[in-house]
């Protein structure tokens, strides 16, 4: 378990060089531009399939194309971690077998919570109910609900990827070491309570 600014689930796996692949490659593909991974990683990765094929279900074809080219080559060199809170995007990339880890942060959690999607609405309602039972002041309820919402999203992500799930604490705490550690430990405890 990691108790720093990120709290991770405790699934065992062979240690390897890990980078956060911030979906920049996929965003470039989805925006009809091929972007060399060298721009983001500093590594020269020869990519042999740099073709753009417009058509129906372009996003799915783009993910498949990326999986067959640069993404698969990058995955041979390192562990790829997807950084988003969108469960459908995570599932699509996880199905390639190349993405093993995931990270999410408070921005992604809040975007998911505000999306109106029934899955995310259920996460929010569960987090609020949990916080109302466990905390007394309004500030404590909001704080606990934020952490529980992040964990709810992390638990759902853990069902899609086989590796680590990194959950970041509130970035407003970045200069408060004690509070960052307290919140990180609470996030870890919430994951343990959820069986992760």
C-alpha positions as protocol buffer text, in pm:
chain_id: "A"
residue {
  index: 1
  type: UNK
  ca { x: 0 y: 0 z: 0 }
}
residue {
  index: 2
  type: UNK
  ca { x: 115 y: 349 z: -83 }
}
residue {
  index: 3
  type: UNK
  ca { x: 44 y: 611 z: 182 }
}
residue {
  index: 4
  type: UNK
  ca { x: 173 y: 926 z: 14 }
}
residue {
  index: 5
  type: UNK
  ca { x: -28 y: 1170 z: -193 }
}
residue {
  index: 6
  type: UNK
  ca { x: -172 y: 875 z: -382 }
}
residue {
  index: 7
  type: UNK
  ca { x: -340 y: 579 z: -221 }
}
residue {
  index: 8
  type: UNK
  ca { x: -320 y: 258 z: -421 }
}
residue {
  index: 9
  type: UNK
  ca { x: -490 y: -73 z: -397 }
}
residue {
  index: 10
  type: UNK
  ca { x: -270 y: -354 z: -278 }
}
residue {
  index: 11
  type: UNK
  ca { x: -283 y: -600 z: -565 }
}
residue {
  index: 12
  type: UNK
  ca { x: 50 y: -776 z: -611 }
}
residue {
  index: 13
  type: UNK
  ca { x: 229 y: -762 z: -944 }
}
residue {
  index: 14
  type: UNK
  ca { x: 581 y: -776 z: -1069 }
}
residue {
  index: 15
  type: UNK
  ca { x: 758 y: -446 z: -1023 }
}
residue {
  index: 16
  type: UNK
  ca { x: 837 y: -261 z: -1340 }
}
residue {
  index: 17
  type: UNK
  ca { x: 895 y: 87 z: -1464 }
}
residue {
  index: 18
  type: UNK
  ca { x: 559 y: 261 z: -1448 }
}
residue {
  index: 19
  type: UNK
  ca { x: 448 y: 569 z: -1634 }
}
residue {
  index: 20
  type: UNK
  ca { x: 117 y: 739 z: -1647 }
}
residue {
  index: 21
  type: UNK
  ca { x: 4 y: 734 z: -2008 }
}
residue {
  index: 22
  type: UNK
  ca { x: -229 y: 1032 z: -2000 }
}
residue {
  index: 23
  type: UNK
  ca { x: -437 y: 931 z: -2299 }
}
residue {
  index: 24
  type: UNK
  ca { x: -258 y: 1195 z: -2501 }
}
residue {
  index: 25
  type: UNK
  ca { x: -190 y: 940 z: -2770 }
}
residue {
  index: 26
  type: UNK
  ca { x: -557 y: 846 z: -2785 }
}
residue {
  index: 27
  type: UNK
  ca { x: -668 y: 1207 z: -2781 }
}
residue {
  index: 28
  type: UNK
  ca { x: -435 y: 1276 z: -3071 }
}
residue {
  index: 29
  type: UNK
  ca { x: -577 y: 978 z: -3258 }
}
residue {
  index: 30
  type: UNK
  ca { x: -932 y: 1077 z: -3180 }
}
residue {
  index: 31
  type: UNK
  ca { x: -861 y: 1428 z: -3302 }
}
residue {
  index: 32
  type: UNK
  ca { x: -733 y: 1282 z: -3629 }
}
residue {
  index: 33
  type: UNK
  ca { x: -368 y: 1348 z: -3558 }
}
residue {
  index: 34
  type: UNK
  ca { x: -99 y: 1093 z: -3492 }
}
residue {
  index: 35
  type: UNK
  ca { x: 137 y: 1203 z: -3215 }
}
residue {
  index: 36
  type: UNK
  ca { x: 467 y: 1034 z: -3156 }
}
residue {
  index: 37
  type: UNK
  ca { x: 501 y: 885 z: -2806 }
}
residue {
  index: 38
  type: UNK
  ca { x: 849 y: 1035 z: -2805 }
}
residue {
  index: 39
  type: UNK
  ca { x: 687 y: 1374 z: -2746 }
}
residue {
  index: 40
  type: UNK
  ca { x: 552 y: 1252 z: -2412 }
}
residue {
  index: 41
  type: UNK
  ca { x: 799 y: 990 z: -2296 }
}
residue {
  index: 42
  type: UNK
  ca { x: 1131 y: 1096 z: -2442 }
}
residue {
  index: 43
  type: UNK
  ca { x: 1162 y: 742 z: -2582 }
}
residue {
  index: 44
  type: UNK
  ca { x: 1200 y: 672 z: -2950 }
}
residue {
  index: 45
  type: UNK
  ca { x: 930 y: 422 z: -3037 }
}
residue {
  index: 46
  type: UNK
  ca { x: 921 y: 319 z: -3402 }
}
residue {
  index: 47
  type: UNK
  ca { x: 559 y: 299 z: -3508 }
}
residue {
  index: 48
  type: UNK
  ca { x: 483 y: 103 z: -3820 }
}
residue {
  index: 49
  type: UNK
  ca { x: 107 y: 157 z: -3851 }
}
residue {
  index: 50
  type: UNK
  ca { x: 50 y: 533 z: -3867 }
}
residue {
  index: 51
  type: UNK
  ca { x: -252 y: 536 z: -4090 }
}
residue {
  index: 52
  type: UNK
  ca { x: -573 y: 722 z: -4034 }
}
residue {
  index: 53
  type: UNK
  ca { x: -890 y: 549 z: -4145 }
}
residue {
  index: 54
  type: UNK
  ca { x: -1199 y: 769 z: -4118 }
}
residue {
  index: 55
  type: UNK
  ca { x: -1540 y: 606 z: -4093 }
}
residue {
  index: 56
  type: UNK
  ca { x: -1815 y: 493 z: -3863 }
}
residue {
  index: 57
  type: UNK
  ca { x: -1719 y: 416 z: -3505 }
}
residue {
  index: 58
  type: UNK
  ca { x: -1395 y: 604 z: -3556 }
}
residue {
  index: 59
  type: UNK
  ca { x: -1314 y: 615 z: -3185 }
}
residue {
  index: 60
  type: UNK
  ca { x: -1324 y: 235 z: -3151 }
}
residue {
  index: 61
  type: UNK
  ca { x: -1112 y: 194 z: -3466 }
}
residue {
  index: 62
  type: UNK
  ca { x: -869 y: 453 z: -3330 }
}
residue {
  index: 63
  type: UNK
  ca { x: -825 y: 265 z: -3003 }
}
residue {
  index: 64
  type: UNK
  ca { x: -778 y: -60 z: -3194 }
}
residue {
  index: 65
  type: UNK
  ca { x: -527 y: 105 z: -3429 }
}
residue {
  index: 66
  type: UNK
  ca { x: -336 y: 252 z: -3138 }
}
residue {
  index: 67
  type: UNK
  ca { x: -334 y: -87 z: -2968 }
}
residue {
  index: 68
  type: UNK
  ca { x: -189 y: -244 z: -3281 }
}
residue {
  index: 69
  type: UNK
  ca { x: 88 y: 13 z: -3318 }
}
residue {
  index: 70
  type: UNK
  ca { x: 250 y: 262 z: -3082 }
}
residue {
  index: 71
  type: UNK
  ca { x: 52 y: 169 z: -2776 }
}
residue {
  index: 72
  type: UNK
  ca { x: 146 y: -198 z: -2800 }
}
residue {
  index: 73
  type: UNK
  ca { x: 510 y: -109 z: -2854 }
}
residue {
  index: 74
  type: UNK
  ca { x: 508 y: 121 z: -2553 }
}
residue {
  index: 75
  type: UNK
  ca { x: 338 y: -148 z: -2343 }
}
residue {
  index: 76
  type: UNK
  ca { x: 629 y: -383 z: -2417 }
}
residue {
  index: 77
  type: UNK
  ca { x: 865 y: -136 z: -2248 }
}
residue {
  index: 78
  type: UNK
  ca { x: 666 y: -21 z: -1947 }
}
residue {
  index: 79
  type: UNK
  ca { x: 346 y: -48 z: -1748 }
}
residue {
  index: 80
  type: UNK
  ca { x: 73 y: 171 z: -1890 }
}
residue {
  index: 81
  type: UNK
  ca { x: -163 y: 350 z: -1656 }
}
residue {
  index: 82
  type: UNK
  ca { x: -473 y: 521 z: -1789 }
}
residue {
  index: 83
  type: UNK
  ca { x: -560 y: 853 z: -1626 }
}
residue {
  index: 84
  type: UNK
  ca { x: -934 y: 917 z: -1647 }
}
residue {
  index: 85
  type: UNK
  ca { x: -1256 y: 872 z: -1458 }
}
residue {
  index: 86
  type: UNK
  ca { x: -1457 y: 768 z: -1764 }
}
residue {
  index: 87
  type: UNK
  ca { x: -1537 y: 402 z: -1712 }
}
residue {
  index: 88
  type: UNK
  ca { x: -1625 y: 342 z: -2079 }
}
residue {
  index: 89
  type: UNK
  ca { x: -1286 y: 477 z: -2193 }
}
residue {
  index: 90
  type: UNK
  ca { x: -1107 y: 268 z: -1930 }
}
residue {
  index: 91
  type: UNK
  ca { x: -1297 y: -42 z: -2038 }
}
residue {
  index: 92
  type: UNK
  ca { x: -1220 y: 19 z: -2404 }
}
residue {
  index: 93
  type: UNK
  ca { x: -847 y: 51 z: -2338 }
}
residue {
  index: 94
  type: UNK
  ca { x: -840 y: -229 z: -2082 }
}
residue {
  index: 95
  type: UNK
  ca { x: -992 y: -463 z: -2340 }
}
residue {
  index: 96
  type: UNK
  ca { x: -678 y: -416 z: -2551 }
}
residue {
  index: 97
  type: UNK
  ca { x: -485 y: -591 z: -2273 }
}
residue {
  index: 98
  type: UNK
  ca { x: -223 y: -318 z: -2282 }
}
residue {
  index: 99
  type: UNK
  ca { x: -343 y: -93 z: -2000 }
}
residue {
  index: 100
  type: UNK
  ca { x: -291 y: -256 z: -1661 }
}
residue {
  index: 101
  type: UNK
  ca { x: -312 y: 31 z: -1413 }
}
residue {
  index: 102
  type: UNK
  ca { x: -533 y: 335 z: -1368 }
}
residue {
  index: 103
  type: UNK
  ca { x: -520 y: 661 z: -1183 }
}
residue {
  index: 104
  type: UNK
  ca { x: -792 y: 907 z: -1110 }
}
residue {
  index: 105
  type: UNK
  ca { x: -790 y: 1245 z: -944 }
}
residue {
  index: 106
  type: UNK
  ca { x: -1042 y: 1481 z: -786 }
}
residue {
  index: 107
  type: UNK
  ca { x: -1113 y: 1657 z: -1118 }
}
residue {
  index: 108
  type: UNK
  ca { x: -1211 y: 1328 z: -1284 }
}
residue {
  index: 109
  type: UNK
  ca { x: -1413 y: 1228 z: -979 }
}
residue {
  index: 110
  type: UNK
  ca { x: -1607 y: 1556 z: -980 }
}
residue {
  index: 111
  type: UNK
  ca { x: -1665 y: 1537 z: -1357 }
}
residue {
  index: 112
  type: UNK
  ca { x: -1800 y: 1185 z: -1317 }
}
residue {
  index: 113
  type: UNK
  ca { x: -2018 y: 1290 z: -1026 }
}
residue {
  index: 114
  type: UNK
  ca { x: -2167 y: 1578 z: -1223 }
}
residue {
  index: 115
  type: UNK
  ca { x: -2217 y: 1382 z: -1546 }
}
residue {
  index: 116
  type: UNK
  ca { x: -2575 y: 1278 z: -1472 }
}
residue {
  index: 117
  type: UNK
  ca { x: -2494 y: 922 z: -1582 }
}
residue {
  index: 118
  type: UNK
  ca { x: -2692 y: 682 z: -1358 }
}
residue {
  index: 119
  type: UNK
  ca { x: -2379 y: 485 z: -1267 }
}
residue {
  index: 120
  type: UNK
  ca { x: -2202 y: 795 z: -1140 }
}
residue {
  index: 121
  type: UNK
  ca { x: -2516 y: 931 z: -974 }
}
residue {
  index: 122
  type: UNK
  ca { x: -2532 y: 607 z: -775 }
}
residue {
  index: 123
  type: UNK
  ca { x: -2168 y: 659 z: -670 }
}
residue {
  index: 124
  type: UNK
  ca { x: -2252 y: 1011 z: -548 }
}
residue {
  index: 125
  type: UNK
  ca { x: -2564 y: 900 z: -360 }
}
residue {
  index: 126
  type: UNK
  ca { x: -2374 y: 618 z: -192 }
}
residue {
  index: 127
  type: UNK
  ca { x: -2089 y: 853 z: -95 }
}
residue {
  index: 128
  type: UNK
  ca { x: -2330 y: 1108 z: 53 }
}
residue {
  index: 129
  type: UNK
  ca { x: -2524 y: 845 z: 248 }
}
residue {
  index: 130
  type: UNK
  ca { x: -2199 y: 701 z: 384 }
}
residue {
  index: 131
  type: UNK
  ca { x: -2065 y: 1043 z: 484 }
}
residue {
  index: 132
  type: UNK
  ca { x: -2391 y: 1148 z: 651 }
}
residue {
  index: 133
  type: UNK
  ca { x: -2379 y: 832 z: 867 }
}
residue {
  index: 134
  type: UNK
  ca { x: -2011 y: 867 z: 954 }
}
residue {
  index: 135
  type: UNK
  ca { x: -1948 y: 1241 z: 998 }
}
residue {
  index: 136
  type: UNK
  ca { x: -2121 y: 1512 z: 1197 }
}
residue {
  index: 137
  type: UNK
  ca { x: -2030 y: 1859 z: 1070 }
}
residue {
  index: 138
  type: UNK
  ca { x: -2112 y: 1981 z: 722 }
}
residue {
  index: 139
  type: UNK
  ca { x: -1742 y: 2027 z: 633 }
}
residue {
  index: 140
  type: UNK
  ca { x: -1660 y: 1675 z: 754 }
}
residue {
  index: 141
  type: UNK
  ca { x: -1952 y: 1531 z: 556 }
}
residue {
  index: 142
  type: UNK
  ca { x: -1836 y: 1703 z: 235 }
}
residue {
  index: 143
  type: UNK
  ca { x: -1475 y: 1596 z: 289 }
}
residue {
  index: 144
  type: UNK
  ca { x: -1566 y: 1234 z: 362 }
}
residue {
  index: 145
  type: UNK
  ca { x: -1814 y: 1222 z: 73 }
}
residue {
  index: 146
  type: UNK
  ca { x: -1538 y: 1341 z: -164 }
}
residue {
  index: 147
  type: UNK
  ca { x: -1305 y: 1065 z: -48 }
}
residue {
  index: 148
  type: UNK
  ca { x: -1579 y: 801 z: -58 }
}
residue {
  index: 149
  type: UNK
  ca { x: -1681 y: 912 z: -409 }
}
residue {
  index: 150
  type: UNK
  ca { x: -1319 y: 876 z: -523 }
}
residue {
  index: 151
  type: UNK
  ca { x: -1306 y: 528 z: -373 }
}
residue {
  index: 152
  type: UNK
  ca { x: -1640 y: 431 z: -531 }
}
residue {
  index: 153
  type: UNK
  ca { x: -1498 y: 528 z: -870 }
}
residue {
  index: 154
  type: UNK
  ca { x: -1172 y: 347 z: -790 }
}
residue {
  index: 155
  type: UNK
  ca { x: -1359 y: 29 z: -695 }
}
residue {
  index: 156
  type: UNK
  ca { x: -1545 y: 38 z: -1029 }
}
residue {
  index: 157
  type: UNK
  ca { x: -1215 y: 94 z: -1212 }
}
residue {
  index: 158
  type: UNK
  ca { x: -1059 y: -200 z: -1026 }
}
residue {
  index: 159
  type: UNK
  ca { x: -1313 y: -426 z: -1194 }
}
residue {
  index: 160
  type: UNK
  ca { x: -1181 y: -316 z: -1535 }
}
residue {
  index: 161
  type: UNK
  ca { x: -803 y: -316 z: -1495 }
}
residue {
  index: 162
  type: UNK
  ca { x: -589 y: -588 z: -1337 }
}
residue {
  index: 163
  type: UNK
  ca { x: -323 y: -369 z: -1177 }
}
residue {
  index: 164
  type: UNK
  ca { x: -296 y: -78 z: -938 }
}
residue {
  index: 165
  type: UNK
  ca { x: -558 y: 192 z: -894 }
}
residue {
  index: 166
  type: UNK
  ca { x: -413 y: 523 z: -781 }
}
residue {
  index: 167
  type: UNK
  ca { x: -647 y: 767 z: -611 }
}
residue {
  index: 168
  type: UNK
  ca { x: -519 y: 1115 z: -544 }
}
residue {
  index: 169
  type: UNK
  ca { x: -610 y: 1316 z: -238 }
}
residue {
  index: 170
  type: UNK
  ca { x: -754 y: 1666 z: -261 }
}
residue {
  index: 171
  type: UNK
  ca { x: -486 y: 1884 z: -428 }
}
residue {
  index: 172
  type: UNK
  ca { x: -570 y: 2174 z: -196 }
}
residue {
  index: 173
  type: UNK
  ca { x: -383 y: 1976 z: 70 }
}
residue {
  index: 174
  type: UNK
  ca { x: -56 y: 1969 z: -124 }
}
residue {
  index: 175
  type: UNK
  ca { x: 122 y: 2194 z: 128 }
}
residue {
  index: 176
  type: UNK
  ca { x: -26 y: 2026 z: 434 }
}
residue {
  index: 177
  type: UNK
  ca { x: 168 y: 1705 z: 490 }
}
residue {
  index: 178
  type: UNK
  ca { x: -23 y: 1590 z: 798 }
}
residue {
  index: 179
  type: UNK
  ca { x: -367 y: 1639 z: 641 }
}
residue {
  index: 180
  type: UNK
  ca { x: -252 y: 1476 z: 315 }
}
residue {
  index: 181
  type: UNK
  ca { x: -137 y: 1171 z: 509 }
}
residue {
  index: 182
  type: UNK
  ca { x: -459 y: 1160 z: 712 }
}
residue {
  index: 183
  type: UNK
  ca { x: -673 y: 1171 z: 399 }
}
residue {
  index: 184
  type: UNK
  ca { x: -453 y: 918 z: 218 }
}
residue {
  index: 185
  type: UNK
  ca { x: -482 y: 678 z: 510 }
}
residue {
  index: 186
  type: UNK
  ca { x: -857 y: 725 z: 514 }
}
residue {
  index: 187
  type: UNK
  ca { x: -876 y: 653 z: 140 }
}
residue {
  index: 188
  type: UNK
  ca { x: -675 y: 335 z: 196 }
}
residue {
  index: 189
  type: UNK
  ca { x: -912 y: 236 z: 479 }
}
residue {
  index: 190
  type: UNK
  ca { x: -1213 y: 303 z: 253 }
}
residue {
  index: 191
  type: UNK
  ca { x: -1062 y: 76 z: -14 }
}
residue {
  index: 192
  type: UNK
  ca { x: -999 y: -194 z: 247 }
}
residue {
  index: 193
  type: UNK
  ca { x: -1357 y: -157 z: 370 }
}
residue {
  index: 194
  type: UNK
  ca { x: -1470 y: -214 z: 9 }
}
residue {
  index: 195
  type: UNK
  ca { x: -1257 y: -530 z: -14 }
}
residue {
  index: 196
  type: UNK
  ca { x: -986 y: -387 z: -237 }
}
